[in-house]
PDB file of C-alpha atoms in Angstrom:
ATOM      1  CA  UNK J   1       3.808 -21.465  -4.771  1.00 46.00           C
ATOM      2  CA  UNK J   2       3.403 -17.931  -4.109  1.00 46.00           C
ATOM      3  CA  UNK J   3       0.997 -16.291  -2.411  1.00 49.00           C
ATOM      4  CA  UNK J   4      -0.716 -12.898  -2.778  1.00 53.00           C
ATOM      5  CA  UNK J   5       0.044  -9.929  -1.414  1.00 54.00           C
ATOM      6  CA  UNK J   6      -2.197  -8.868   1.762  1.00 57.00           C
ATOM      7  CA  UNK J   7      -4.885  -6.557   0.612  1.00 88.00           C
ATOM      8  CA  UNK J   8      -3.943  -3.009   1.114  1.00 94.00           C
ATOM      9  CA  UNK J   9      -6.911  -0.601   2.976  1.00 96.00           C
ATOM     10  CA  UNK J  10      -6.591   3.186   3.277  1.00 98.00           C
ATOM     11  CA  UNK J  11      -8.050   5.661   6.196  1.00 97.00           C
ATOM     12  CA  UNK J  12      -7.537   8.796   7.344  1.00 97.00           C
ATOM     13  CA  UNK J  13      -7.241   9.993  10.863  1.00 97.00           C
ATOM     14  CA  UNK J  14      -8.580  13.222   9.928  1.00 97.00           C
ATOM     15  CA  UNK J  15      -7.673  15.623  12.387  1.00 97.00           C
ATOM     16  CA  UNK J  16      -8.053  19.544  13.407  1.00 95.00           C
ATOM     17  CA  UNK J  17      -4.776  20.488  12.148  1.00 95.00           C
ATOM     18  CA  UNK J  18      -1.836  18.466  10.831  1.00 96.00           C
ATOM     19  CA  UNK J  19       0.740  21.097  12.708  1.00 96.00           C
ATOM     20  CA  UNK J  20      -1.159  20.811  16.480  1.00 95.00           C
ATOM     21  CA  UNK J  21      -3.705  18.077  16.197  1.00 96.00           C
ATOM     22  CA  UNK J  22      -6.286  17.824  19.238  1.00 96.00           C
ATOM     23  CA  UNK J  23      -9.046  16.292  17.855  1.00 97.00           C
ATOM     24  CA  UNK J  24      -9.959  13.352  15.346  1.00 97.00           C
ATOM     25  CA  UNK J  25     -12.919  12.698  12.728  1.00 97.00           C
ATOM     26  CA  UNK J  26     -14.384   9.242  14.082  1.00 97.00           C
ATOM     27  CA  UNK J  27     -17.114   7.433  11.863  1.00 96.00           C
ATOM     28  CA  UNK J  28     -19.259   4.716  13.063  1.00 97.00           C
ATOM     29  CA  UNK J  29     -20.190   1.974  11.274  1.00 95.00           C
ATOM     30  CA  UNK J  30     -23.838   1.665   9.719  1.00 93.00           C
ATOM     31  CA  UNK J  31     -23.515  -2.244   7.747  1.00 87.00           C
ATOM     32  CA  UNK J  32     -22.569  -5.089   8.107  1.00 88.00           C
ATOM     33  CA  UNK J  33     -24.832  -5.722  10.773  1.00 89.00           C
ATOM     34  CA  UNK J  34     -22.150  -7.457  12.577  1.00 89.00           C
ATOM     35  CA  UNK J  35     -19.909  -3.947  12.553  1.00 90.00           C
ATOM     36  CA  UNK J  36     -22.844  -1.583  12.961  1.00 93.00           C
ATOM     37  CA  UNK J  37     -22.185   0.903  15.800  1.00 95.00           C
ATOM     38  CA  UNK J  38     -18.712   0.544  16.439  1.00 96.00           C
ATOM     39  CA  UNK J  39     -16.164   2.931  15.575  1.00 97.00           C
ATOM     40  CA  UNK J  40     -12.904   3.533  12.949  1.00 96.00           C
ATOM     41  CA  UNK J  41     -11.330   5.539  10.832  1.00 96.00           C
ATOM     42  CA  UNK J  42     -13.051   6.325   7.480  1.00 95.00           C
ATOM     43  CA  UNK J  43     -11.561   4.660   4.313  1.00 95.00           C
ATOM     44  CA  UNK J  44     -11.622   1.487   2.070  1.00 93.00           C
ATOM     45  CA  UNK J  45      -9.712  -0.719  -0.115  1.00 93.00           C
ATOM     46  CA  UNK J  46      -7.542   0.148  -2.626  1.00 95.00           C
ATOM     47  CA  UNK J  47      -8.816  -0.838  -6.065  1.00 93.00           C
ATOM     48  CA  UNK J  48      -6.606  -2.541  -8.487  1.00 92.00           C
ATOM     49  CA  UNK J  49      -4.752  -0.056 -10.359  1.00 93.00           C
ATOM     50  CA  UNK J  50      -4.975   2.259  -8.249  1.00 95.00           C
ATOM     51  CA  UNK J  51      -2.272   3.853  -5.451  1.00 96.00           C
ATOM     52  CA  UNK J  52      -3.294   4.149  -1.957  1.00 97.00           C
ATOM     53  CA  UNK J  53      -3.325   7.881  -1.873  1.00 97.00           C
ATOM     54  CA  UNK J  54      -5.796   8.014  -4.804  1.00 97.00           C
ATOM     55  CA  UNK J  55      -7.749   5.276  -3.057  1.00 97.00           C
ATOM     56  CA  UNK J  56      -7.792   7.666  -0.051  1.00 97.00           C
ATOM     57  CA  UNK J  57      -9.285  10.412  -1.819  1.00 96.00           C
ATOM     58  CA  UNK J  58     -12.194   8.607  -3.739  1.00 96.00           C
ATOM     59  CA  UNK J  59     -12.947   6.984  -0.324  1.00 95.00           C
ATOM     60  CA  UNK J  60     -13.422   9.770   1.405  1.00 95.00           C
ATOM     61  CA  UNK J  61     -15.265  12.088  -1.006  1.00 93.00           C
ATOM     62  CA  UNK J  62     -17.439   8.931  -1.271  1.00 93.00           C
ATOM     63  CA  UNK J  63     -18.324   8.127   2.335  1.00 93.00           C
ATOM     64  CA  UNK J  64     -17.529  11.976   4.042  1.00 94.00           C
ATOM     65  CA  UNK J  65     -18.247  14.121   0.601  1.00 93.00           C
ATOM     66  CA  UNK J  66     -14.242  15.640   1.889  1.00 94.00           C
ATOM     67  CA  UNK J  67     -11.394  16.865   0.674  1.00 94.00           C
ATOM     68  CA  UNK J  68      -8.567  16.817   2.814  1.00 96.00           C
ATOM     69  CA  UNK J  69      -4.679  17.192   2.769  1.00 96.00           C
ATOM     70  CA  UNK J  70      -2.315  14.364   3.441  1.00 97.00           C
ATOM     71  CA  UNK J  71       0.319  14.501   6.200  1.00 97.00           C
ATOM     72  CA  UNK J  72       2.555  12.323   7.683  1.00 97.00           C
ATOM     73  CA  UNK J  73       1.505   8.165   7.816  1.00 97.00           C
ATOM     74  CA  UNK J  74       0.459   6.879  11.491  1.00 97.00           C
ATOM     75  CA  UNK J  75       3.139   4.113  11.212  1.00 96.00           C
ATOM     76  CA  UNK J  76       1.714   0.229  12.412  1.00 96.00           C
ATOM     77  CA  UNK J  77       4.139  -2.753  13.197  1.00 95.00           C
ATOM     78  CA  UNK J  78       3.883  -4.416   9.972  1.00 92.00           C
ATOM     79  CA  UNK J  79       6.569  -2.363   8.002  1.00 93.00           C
ATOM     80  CA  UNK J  80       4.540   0.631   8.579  1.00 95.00           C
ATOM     81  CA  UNK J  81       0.798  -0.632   8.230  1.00 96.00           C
ATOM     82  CA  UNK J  82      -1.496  -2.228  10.691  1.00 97.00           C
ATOM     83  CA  UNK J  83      -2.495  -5.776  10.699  1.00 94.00           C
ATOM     84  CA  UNK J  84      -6.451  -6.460  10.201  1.00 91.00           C
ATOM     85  CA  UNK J  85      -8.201  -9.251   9.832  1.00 86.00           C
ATOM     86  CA  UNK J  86      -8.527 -11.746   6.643  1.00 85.00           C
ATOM     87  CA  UNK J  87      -4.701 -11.082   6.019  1.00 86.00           C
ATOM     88  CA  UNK J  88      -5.433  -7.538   5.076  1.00 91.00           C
ATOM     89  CA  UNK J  89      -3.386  -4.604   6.225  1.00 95.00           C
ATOM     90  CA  UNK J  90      -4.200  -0.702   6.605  1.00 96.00           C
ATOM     91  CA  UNK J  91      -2.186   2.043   5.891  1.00 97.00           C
ATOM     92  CA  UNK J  92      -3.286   5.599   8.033  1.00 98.00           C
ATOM     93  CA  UNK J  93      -2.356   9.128   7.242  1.00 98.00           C
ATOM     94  CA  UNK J  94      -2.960  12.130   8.613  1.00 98.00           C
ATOM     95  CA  UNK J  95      -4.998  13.804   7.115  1.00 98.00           C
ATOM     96  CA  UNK J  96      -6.922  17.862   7.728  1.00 96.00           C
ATOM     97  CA  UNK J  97      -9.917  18.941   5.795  1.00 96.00           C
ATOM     98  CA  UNK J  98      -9.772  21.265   2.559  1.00 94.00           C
ATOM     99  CA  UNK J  99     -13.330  21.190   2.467  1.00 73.00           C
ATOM    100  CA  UNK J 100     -14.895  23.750   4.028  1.00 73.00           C
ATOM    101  CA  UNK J 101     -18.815  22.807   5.645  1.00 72.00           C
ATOM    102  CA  UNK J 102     -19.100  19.663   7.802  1.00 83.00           C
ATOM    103  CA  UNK J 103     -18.201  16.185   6.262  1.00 92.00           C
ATOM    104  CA  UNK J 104     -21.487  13.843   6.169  1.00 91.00           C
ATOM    105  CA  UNK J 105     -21.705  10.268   6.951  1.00 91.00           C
ATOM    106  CA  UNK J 106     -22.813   9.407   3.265  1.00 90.00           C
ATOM    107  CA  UNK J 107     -21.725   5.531   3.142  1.00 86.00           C
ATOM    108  CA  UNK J 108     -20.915   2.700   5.346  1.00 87.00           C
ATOM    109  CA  UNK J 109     -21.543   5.176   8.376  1.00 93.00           C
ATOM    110  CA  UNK J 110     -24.151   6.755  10.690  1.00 94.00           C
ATOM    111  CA  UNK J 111     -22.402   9.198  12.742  1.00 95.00           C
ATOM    112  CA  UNK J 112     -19.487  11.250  12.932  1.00 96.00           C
ATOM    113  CA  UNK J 113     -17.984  12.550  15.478  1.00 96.00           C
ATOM    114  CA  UNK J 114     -14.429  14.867  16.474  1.00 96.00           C
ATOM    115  CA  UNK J 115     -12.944  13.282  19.257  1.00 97.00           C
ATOM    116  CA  UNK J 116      -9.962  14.827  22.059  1.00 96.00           C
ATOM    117  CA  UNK J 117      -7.571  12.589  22.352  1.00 93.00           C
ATOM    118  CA  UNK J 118      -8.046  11.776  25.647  1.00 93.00           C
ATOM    119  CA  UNK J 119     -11.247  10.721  24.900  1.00 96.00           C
ATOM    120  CA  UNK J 120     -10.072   8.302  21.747  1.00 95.00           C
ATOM    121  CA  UNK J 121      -9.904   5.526  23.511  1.00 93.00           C
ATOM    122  CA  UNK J 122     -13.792   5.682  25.097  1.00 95.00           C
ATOM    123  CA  UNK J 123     -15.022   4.772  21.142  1.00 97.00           C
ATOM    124  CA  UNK J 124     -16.179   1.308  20.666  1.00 96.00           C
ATOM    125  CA  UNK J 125     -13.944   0.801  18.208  1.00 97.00           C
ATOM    126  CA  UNK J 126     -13.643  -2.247  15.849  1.00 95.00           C
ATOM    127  CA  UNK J 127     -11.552  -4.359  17.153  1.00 93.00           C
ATOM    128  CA  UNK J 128      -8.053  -4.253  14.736  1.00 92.00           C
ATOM    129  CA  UNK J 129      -8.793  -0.412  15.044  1.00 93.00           C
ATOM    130  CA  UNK J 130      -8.152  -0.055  18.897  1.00 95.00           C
ATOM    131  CA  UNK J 131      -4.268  -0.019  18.606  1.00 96.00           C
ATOM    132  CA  UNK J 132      -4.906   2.267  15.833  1.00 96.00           C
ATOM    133  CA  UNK J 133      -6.833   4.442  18.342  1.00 96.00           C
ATOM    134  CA  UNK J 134      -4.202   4.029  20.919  1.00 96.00           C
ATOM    135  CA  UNK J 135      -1.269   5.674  18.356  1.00 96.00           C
ATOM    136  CA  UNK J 136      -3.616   8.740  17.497  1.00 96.00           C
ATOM    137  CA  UNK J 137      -4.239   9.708  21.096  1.00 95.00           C
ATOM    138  CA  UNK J 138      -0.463   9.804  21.344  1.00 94.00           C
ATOM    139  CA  UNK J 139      -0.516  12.175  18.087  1.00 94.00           C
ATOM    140  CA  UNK J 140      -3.726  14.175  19.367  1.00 92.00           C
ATOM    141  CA  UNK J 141      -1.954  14.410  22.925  1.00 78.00           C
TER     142      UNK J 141
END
């Protein structure tokens, strides 16, 4: 029997700049209750249909009302992805804003927040997003 393909998530480590990043766009979490007030990067699942870069897009206009600019991926150990939990994976890009104002927690978050990269790591973060964390502060460095 075969089984299904892992579901595929999206997010963005938006940061200041794609050529010298320093900073990064943090969201926390406003629902479930279980999640609410810890930290990750803002994104969602990719609908069927649909490719993860276009998934990116729609999730962030949806939750951060942004536009941004894809760079390079944040490669994770599972052939390029990071491992989450319920046998989903996450793929993170890069990403810098095209929209000009300040992005808005609109869904699924409270707060936003930029973030040095030395200071990445001081985020409650969900837990499959800490190594996630750990990778950006070496990109934000």
């Amino acid at each position: 029997m075969q089984t299904a393909a892992p579901a595929l998530v999206v997010a963005a480590a938006i940061v200041d700049s794609l050529d010298r990043p320093t900073r990064a766009l943090c969201a926390r979490r406003s629902a479930p209750a279980a999640l609410a007030g810890r930290w990750e990067l803002p994104g969602g699942k990719v609908e069927p249909g649909e490719s993860p870069e276009a998934a990116l897009h729609r999730e962030l206009d949806e939750e951060l009302g942004v536009q941004v600019r894809l760079g390079a991926r944040l490669l994770g150990p599972e052939s390029g992805d990071w491992p989450l939990l319920a046998g989903r994976t996450m793929r993170v890009w890069l990403a810098e804003l095209l929209t000009t104002g300040t992005p808005e927690p609109l869904a699924d978050h409270s707060a936003l927040r930029w973030v040095g990269g030395d200071a990445l790591e001081d985020l409650d973060w969900l837990d499959p997003d800490r190594p996630i964390a750990v990778a950006l502060r070496e990109v934000t460095a």
